[in-house]
Short mmCIF file of C-alpha atoms in Angstrom, two decimals:
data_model
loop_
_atom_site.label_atom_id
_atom_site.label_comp_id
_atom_site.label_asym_id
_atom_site.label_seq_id
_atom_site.Cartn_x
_atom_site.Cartn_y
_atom_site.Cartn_z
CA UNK A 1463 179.11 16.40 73.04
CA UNK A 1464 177.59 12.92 74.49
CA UNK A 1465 180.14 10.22 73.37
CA UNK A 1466 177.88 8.27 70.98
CA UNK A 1467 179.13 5.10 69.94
CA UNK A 1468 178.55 2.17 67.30
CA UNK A 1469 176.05 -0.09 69.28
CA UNK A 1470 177.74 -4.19 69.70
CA UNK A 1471 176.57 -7.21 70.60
CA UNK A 1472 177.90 -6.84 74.08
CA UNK A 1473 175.79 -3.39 74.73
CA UNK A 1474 172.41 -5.76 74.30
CA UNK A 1475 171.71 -6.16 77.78
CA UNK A 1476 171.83 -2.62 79.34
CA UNK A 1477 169.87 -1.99 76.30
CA UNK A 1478 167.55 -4.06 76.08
CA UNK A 1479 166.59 -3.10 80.02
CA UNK A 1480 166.29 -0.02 78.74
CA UNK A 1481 164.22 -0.74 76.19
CA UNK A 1482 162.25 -2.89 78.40
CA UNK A 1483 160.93 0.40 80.75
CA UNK A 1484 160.02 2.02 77.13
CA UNK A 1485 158.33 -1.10 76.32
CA UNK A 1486 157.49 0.61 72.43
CA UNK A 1487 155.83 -1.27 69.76
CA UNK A 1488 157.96 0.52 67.03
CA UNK A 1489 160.51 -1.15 65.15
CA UNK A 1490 163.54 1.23 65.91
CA UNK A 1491 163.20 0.22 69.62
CA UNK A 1492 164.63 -3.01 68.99
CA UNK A 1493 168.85 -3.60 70.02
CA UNK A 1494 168.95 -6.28 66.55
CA UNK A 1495 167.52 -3.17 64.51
CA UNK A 1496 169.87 -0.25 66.26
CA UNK A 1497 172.99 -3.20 65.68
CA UNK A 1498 172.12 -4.27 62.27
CA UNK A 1499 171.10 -1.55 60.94
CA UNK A 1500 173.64 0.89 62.02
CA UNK A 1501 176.23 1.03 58.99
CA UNK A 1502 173.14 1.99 56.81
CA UNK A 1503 172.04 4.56 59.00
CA UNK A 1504 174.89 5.57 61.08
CA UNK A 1505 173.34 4.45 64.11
CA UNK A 1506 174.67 5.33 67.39
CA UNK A 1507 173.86 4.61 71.07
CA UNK A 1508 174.55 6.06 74.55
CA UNK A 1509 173.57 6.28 78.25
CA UNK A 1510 172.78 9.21 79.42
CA UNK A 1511 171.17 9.20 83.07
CA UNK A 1512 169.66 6.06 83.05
CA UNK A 1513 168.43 6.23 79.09
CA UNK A 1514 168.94 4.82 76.06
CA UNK A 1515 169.66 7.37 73.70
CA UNK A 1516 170.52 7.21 69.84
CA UNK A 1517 171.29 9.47 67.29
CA UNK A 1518 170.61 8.49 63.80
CA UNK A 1519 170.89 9.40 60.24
CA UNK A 1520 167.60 9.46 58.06
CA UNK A 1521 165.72 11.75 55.47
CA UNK A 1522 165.66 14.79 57.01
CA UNK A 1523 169.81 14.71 58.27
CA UNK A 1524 170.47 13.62 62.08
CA UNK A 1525 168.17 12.93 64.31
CA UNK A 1526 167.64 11.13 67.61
CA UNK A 1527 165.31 8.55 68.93
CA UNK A 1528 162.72 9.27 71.46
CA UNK A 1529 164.61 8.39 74.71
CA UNK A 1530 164.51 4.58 76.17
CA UNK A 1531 164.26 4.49 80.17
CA UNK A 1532 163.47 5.86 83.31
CA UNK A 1533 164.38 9.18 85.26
CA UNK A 1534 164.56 12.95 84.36
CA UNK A 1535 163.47 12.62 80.89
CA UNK A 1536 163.50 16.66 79.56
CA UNK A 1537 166.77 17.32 81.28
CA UNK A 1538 167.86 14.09 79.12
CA UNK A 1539 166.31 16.08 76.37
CA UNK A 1540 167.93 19.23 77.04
CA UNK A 1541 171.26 17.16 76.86
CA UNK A 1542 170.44 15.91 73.14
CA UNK A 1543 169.65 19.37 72.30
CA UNK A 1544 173.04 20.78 73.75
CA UNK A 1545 174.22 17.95 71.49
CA UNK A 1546 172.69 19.29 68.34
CA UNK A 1547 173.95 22.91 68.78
CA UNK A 1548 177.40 21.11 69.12
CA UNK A 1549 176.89 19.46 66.10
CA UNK A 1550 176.12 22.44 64.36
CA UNK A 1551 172.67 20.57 63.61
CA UNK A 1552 169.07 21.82 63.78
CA UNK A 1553 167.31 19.60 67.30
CA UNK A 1554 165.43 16.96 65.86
CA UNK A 1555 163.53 13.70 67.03
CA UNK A 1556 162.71 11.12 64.74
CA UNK A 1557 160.01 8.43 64.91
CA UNK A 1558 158.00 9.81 67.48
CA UNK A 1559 154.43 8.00 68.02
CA UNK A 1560 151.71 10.11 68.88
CA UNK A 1561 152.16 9.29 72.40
CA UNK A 1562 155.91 10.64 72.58
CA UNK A 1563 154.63 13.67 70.78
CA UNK A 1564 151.93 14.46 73.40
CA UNK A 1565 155.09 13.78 76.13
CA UNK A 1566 157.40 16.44 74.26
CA UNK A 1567 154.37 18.82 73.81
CA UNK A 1568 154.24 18.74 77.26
CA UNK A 1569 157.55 19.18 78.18
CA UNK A 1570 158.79 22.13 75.46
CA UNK A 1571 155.24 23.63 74.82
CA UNK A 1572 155.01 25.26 71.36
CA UNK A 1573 158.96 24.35 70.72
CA UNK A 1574 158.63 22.11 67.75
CA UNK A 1575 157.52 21.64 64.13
CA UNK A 1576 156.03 18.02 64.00
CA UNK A 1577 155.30 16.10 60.65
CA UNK A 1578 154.22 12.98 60.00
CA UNK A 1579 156.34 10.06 58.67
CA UNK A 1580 153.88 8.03 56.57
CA UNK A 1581 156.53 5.85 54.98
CA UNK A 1582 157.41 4.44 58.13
CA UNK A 1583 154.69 3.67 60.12
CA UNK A 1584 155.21 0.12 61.27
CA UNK A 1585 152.30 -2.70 60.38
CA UNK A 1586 151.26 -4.31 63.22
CA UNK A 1587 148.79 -8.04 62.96
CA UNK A 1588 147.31 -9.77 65.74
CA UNK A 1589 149.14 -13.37 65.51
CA UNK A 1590 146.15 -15.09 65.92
CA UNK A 1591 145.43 -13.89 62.52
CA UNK A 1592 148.53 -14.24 61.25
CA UNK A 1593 148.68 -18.09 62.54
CA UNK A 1594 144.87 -19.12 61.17
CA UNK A 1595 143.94 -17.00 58.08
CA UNK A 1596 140.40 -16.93 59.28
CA UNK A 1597 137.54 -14.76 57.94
CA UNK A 1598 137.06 -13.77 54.91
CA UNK A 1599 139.46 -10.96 53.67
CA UNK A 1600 141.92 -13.54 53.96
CA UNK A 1601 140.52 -16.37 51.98
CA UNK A 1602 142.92 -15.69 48.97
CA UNK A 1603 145.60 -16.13 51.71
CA UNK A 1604 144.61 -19.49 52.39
CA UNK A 1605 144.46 -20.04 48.76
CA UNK A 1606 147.86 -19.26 48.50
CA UNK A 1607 148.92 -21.57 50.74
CA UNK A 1608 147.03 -24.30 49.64
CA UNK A 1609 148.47 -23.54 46.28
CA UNK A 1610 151.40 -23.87 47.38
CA UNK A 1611 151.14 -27.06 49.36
CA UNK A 1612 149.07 -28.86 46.62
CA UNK A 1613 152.16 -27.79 43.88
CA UNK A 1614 155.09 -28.61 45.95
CA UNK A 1615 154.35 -31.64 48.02
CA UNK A 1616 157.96 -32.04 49.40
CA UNK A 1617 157.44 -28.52 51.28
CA UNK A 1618 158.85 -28.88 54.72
CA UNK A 1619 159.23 -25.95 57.86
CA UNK A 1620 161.54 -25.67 60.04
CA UNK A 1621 163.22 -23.64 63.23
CA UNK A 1622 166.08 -21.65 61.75
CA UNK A 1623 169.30 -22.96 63.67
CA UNK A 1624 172.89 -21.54 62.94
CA UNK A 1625 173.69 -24.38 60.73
CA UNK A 1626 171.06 -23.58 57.83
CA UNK A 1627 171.79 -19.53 58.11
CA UNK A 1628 174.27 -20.27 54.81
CA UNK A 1629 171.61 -21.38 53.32
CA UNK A 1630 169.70 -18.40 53.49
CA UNK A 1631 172.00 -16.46 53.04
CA UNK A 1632 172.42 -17.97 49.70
CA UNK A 1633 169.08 -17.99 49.02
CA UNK A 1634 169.26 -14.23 49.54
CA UNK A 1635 172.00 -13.81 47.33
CA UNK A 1636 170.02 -15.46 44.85
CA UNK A 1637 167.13 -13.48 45.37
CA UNK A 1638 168.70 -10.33 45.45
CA UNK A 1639 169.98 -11.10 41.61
CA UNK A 1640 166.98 -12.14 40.86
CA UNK A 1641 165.39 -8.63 42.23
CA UNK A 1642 168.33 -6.34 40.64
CA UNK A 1643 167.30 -7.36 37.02
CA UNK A 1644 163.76 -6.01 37.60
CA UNK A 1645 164.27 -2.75 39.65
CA UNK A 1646 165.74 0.47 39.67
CA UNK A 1647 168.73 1.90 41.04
CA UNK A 1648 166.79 3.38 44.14
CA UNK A 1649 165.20 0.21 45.36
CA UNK A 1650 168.88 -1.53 44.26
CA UNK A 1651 170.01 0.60 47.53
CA UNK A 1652 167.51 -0.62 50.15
CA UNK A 1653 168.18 -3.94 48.79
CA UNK A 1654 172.20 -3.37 48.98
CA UNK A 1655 171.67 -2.00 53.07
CA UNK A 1656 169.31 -4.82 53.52
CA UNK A 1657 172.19 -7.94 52.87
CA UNK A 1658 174.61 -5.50 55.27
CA UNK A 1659 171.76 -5.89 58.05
CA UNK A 1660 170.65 -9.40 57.26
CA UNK A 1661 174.45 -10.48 56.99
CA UNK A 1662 175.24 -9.01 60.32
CA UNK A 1663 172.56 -10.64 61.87
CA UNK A 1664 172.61 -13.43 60.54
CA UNK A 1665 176.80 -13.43 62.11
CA UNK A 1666 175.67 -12.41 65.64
CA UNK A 1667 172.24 -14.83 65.33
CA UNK A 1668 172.61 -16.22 68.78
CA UNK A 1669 174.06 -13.15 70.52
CA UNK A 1670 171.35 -11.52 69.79
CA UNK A 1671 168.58 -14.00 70.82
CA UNK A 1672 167.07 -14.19 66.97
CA UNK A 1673 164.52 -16.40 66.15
CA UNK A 1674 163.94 -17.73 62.58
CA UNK A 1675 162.37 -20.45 60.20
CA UNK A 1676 163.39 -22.23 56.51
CA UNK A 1677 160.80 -23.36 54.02
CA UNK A 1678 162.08 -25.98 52.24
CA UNK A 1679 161.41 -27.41 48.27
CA UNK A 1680 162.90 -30.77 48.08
CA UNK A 1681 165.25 -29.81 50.51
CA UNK A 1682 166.45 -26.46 49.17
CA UNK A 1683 165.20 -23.03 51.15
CA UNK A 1684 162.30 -21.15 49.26
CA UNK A 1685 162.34 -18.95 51.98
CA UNK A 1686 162.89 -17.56 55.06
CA UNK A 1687 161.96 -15.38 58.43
CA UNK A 1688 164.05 -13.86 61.41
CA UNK A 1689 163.32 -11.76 64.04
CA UNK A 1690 162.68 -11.33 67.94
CA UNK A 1691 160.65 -10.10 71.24
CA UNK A 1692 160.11 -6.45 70.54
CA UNK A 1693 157.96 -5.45 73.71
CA UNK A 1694 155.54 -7.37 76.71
CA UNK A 1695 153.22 -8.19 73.63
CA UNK A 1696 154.76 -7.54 70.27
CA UNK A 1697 157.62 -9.18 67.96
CA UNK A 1698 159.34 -7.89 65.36
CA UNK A 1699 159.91 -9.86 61.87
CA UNK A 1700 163.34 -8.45 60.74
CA UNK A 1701 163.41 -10.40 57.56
CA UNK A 1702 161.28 -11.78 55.08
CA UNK A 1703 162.36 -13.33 51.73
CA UNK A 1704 160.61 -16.04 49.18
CA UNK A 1705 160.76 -16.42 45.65
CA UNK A 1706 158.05 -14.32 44.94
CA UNK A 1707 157.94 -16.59 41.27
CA UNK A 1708 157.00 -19.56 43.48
CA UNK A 1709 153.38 -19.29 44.19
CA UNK A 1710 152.34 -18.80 47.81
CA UNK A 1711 155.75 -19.14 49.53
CA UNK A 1712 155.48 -15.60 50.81
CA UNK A 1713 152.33 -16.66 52.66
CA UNK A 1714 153.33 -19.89 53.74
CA UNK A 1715 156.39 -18.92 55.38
CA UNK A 1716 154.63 -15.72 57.05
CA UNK A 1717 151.97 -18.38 57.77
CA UNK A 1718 154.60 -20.68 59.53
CA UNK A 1719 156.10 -18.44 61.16
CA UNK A 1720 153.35 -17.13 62.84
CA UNK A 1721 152.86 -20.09 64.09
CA UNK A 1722 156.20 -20.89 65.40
CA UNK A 1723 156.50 -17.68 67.57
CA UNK A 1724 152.62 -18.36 68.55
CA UNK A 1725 153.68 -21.43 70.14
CA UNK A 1726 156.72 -20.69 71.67
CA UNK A 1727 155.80 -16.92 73.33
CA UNK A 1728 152.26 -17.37 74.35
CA UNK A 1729 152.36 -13.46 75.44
CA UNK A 1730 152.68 -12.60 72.34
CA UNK A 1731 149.43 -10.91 70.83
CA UNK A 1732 150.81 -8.61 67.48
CA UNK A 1733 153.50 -9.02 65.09
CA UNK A 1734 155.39 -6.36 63.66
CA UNK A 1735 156.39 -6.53 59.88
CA UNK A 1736 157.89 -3.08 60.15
CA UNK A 1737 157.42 -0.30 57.60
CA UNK A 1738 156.85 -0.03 53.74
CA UNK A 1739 159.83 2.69 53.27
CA UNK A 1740 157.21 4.14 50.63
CA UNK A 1741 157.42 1.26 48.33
CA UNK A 1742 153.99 0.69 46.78
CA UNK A 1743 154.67 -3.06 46.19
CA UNK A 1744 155.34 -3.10 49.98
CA UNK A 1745 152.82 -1.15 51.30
CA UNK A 1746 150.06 -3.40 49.21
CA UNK A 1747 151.69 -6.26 49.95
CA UNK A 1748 151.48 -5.29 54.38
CA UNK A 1749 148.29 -3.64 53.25
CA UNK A 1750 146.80 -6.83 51.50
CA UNK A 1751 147.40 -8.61 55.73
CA UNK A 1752 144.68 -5.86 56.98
CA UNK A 1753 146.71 -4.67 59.41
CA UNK A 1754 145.14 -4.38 63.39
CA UNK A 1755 146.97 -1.61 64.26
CA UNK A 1756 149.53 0.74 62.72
CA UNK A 1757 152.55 2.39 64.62
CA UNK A 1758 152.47 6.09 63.42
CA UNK A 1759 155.43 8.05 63.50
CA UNK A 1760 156.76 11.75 63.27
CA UNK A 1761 159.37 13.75 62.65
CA UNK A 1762 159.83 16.84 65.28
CA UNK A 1763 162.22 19.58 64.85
CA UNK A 1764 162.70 22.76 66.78
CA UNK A 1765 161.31 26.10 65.57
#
């Protein structure tokens, strides 16, 4: 079997060169998402011949990522399927785009059962868009934030350094609680593998090269946003929180931040927000953005 391991902060740089040759828009090619999401998921890495590979746990069982790199890519394939049969477990790849599923078409012909993932297609926004608020489908956007502005006139922004992560992760806490009392015991476990990812990030922040920013309301944090370079053209927004009671501090600090990564990665032309994991307040919420593009995703499993 391939010696899959726990990813750590020290495997981010063969990864991320990895990664780089992939170059993939989709969320689950990112190192921070494979390392802080791994104890929900049991996420594991490895390189095999010059890839990235990762094998991870989701709805349908185990499952592995579309490989990461360059080189003979199906005998890299036949190795994760020697893997499966090892296992004991039925070959499958998980969040395929449509391109990868074109590449394995043409690699094992006929071979595999592909369905779509709907609930985690990944919501991609030009930053431009993000950063303005122009037009008009996002005019109550801008009256959100001018809501907001007009209602708490102390409001500050600010770059998210290691010394105010306590902060947030407060805040969090005190979301969370907030969030518990009005939903169900589902949604209470996304929100309980959620802290586990933000925490973990939040204690390997500058290892991993995240990027963040604080809203502030007379000094306390309303809410915040972390995340990092994704791909040539797209980053990824990890995490999201605001007290959703406090009017427009969901689009102010998705506003702000916008702006922030705008000005400090000028190659940067879409942000990801990630998926809606099926959640209907999440997917009207990423829906109510207009997204530019959407990364689709499948599920592929061997006859």
């Amino acid at each position: 079997m391939i010696d899959f391991r726990t990813p750590q902060p020290s495997d981010k740089a063969w990864v991320d060169a990895r990664l780089a040759k992939g170059n993939y828009r989709g969320c689950e090619y990112s190192f921070t998402n494979l390392f802080a999401w791994a104890p929900a998921y049991d996420q594991k890495i490895a390189d095999v011949d010059g890839f990235l590979t990762a094998r991870v746990r989701g709805a349908l069982g185990y499952g592995y990522l579309w490989p990461a790199g360059s080189g003979d890519l199906d005998g890299v394939l036949a190795q994760l399927e020697r893997d499966a049969q090892d296992r004991g477990e039925p070959f499958r790849l998980v969040c395929l785009t449509p391109r990868q599923v074109e590449e394995l078409e043409a690699l094992r012909p006929g071979q595999f059962a592909v369905i779509a993932d709907r609930d985690g297609f990944d919501y991609l926004y030009e930053i431009d868009k993000l950063a303005d608020l122009g037009g008009r489908k996002l005019h109550s956007k801008r009256n959100h934030c001018k809501r907001f502005q007009e209602n708490n006139p102390t409001w500050t922004y600010e770059d998210m350094t290691p010394g105010a992560l306590a902060e947030c992760i407060e805040m969090d806490a005190e979301w969370d609680r907030r969030s518990r009392e009005r939903e169900g015991a589902e949604e209470a476990q996304d929100m309980t593998n959620e802290k586990k990812a933000l925490l973990l990030a939040a204690d390997h922040f500058q290892e991993l090269k995240l990027e963040g920013g604080v809203l502030r309301v007379y000094g306390e944090v309303v809410a915040f946003c972390m995340g990092d370079v994704l791909s040539s053209d797209t980053f990824d927004v990890h995490f999201e929180k605001a007290y959703g009671e406090l009017q427009g501090a969901y689009a102010m600090i998705n506003r702000e931040f916008a702006r922030q990564v705008r000005a400090r990665h000028p190659e940067i032309k879409y942000l990801n927000r990630e998926d809606d994991m099926g959640v209907e307040g999440l997917r009207k919420a990423k829906g109510s953005y207009y997204p530019d593009l959407m990364v689709e995703k499948y599920f592929a499993t061997k006859e």
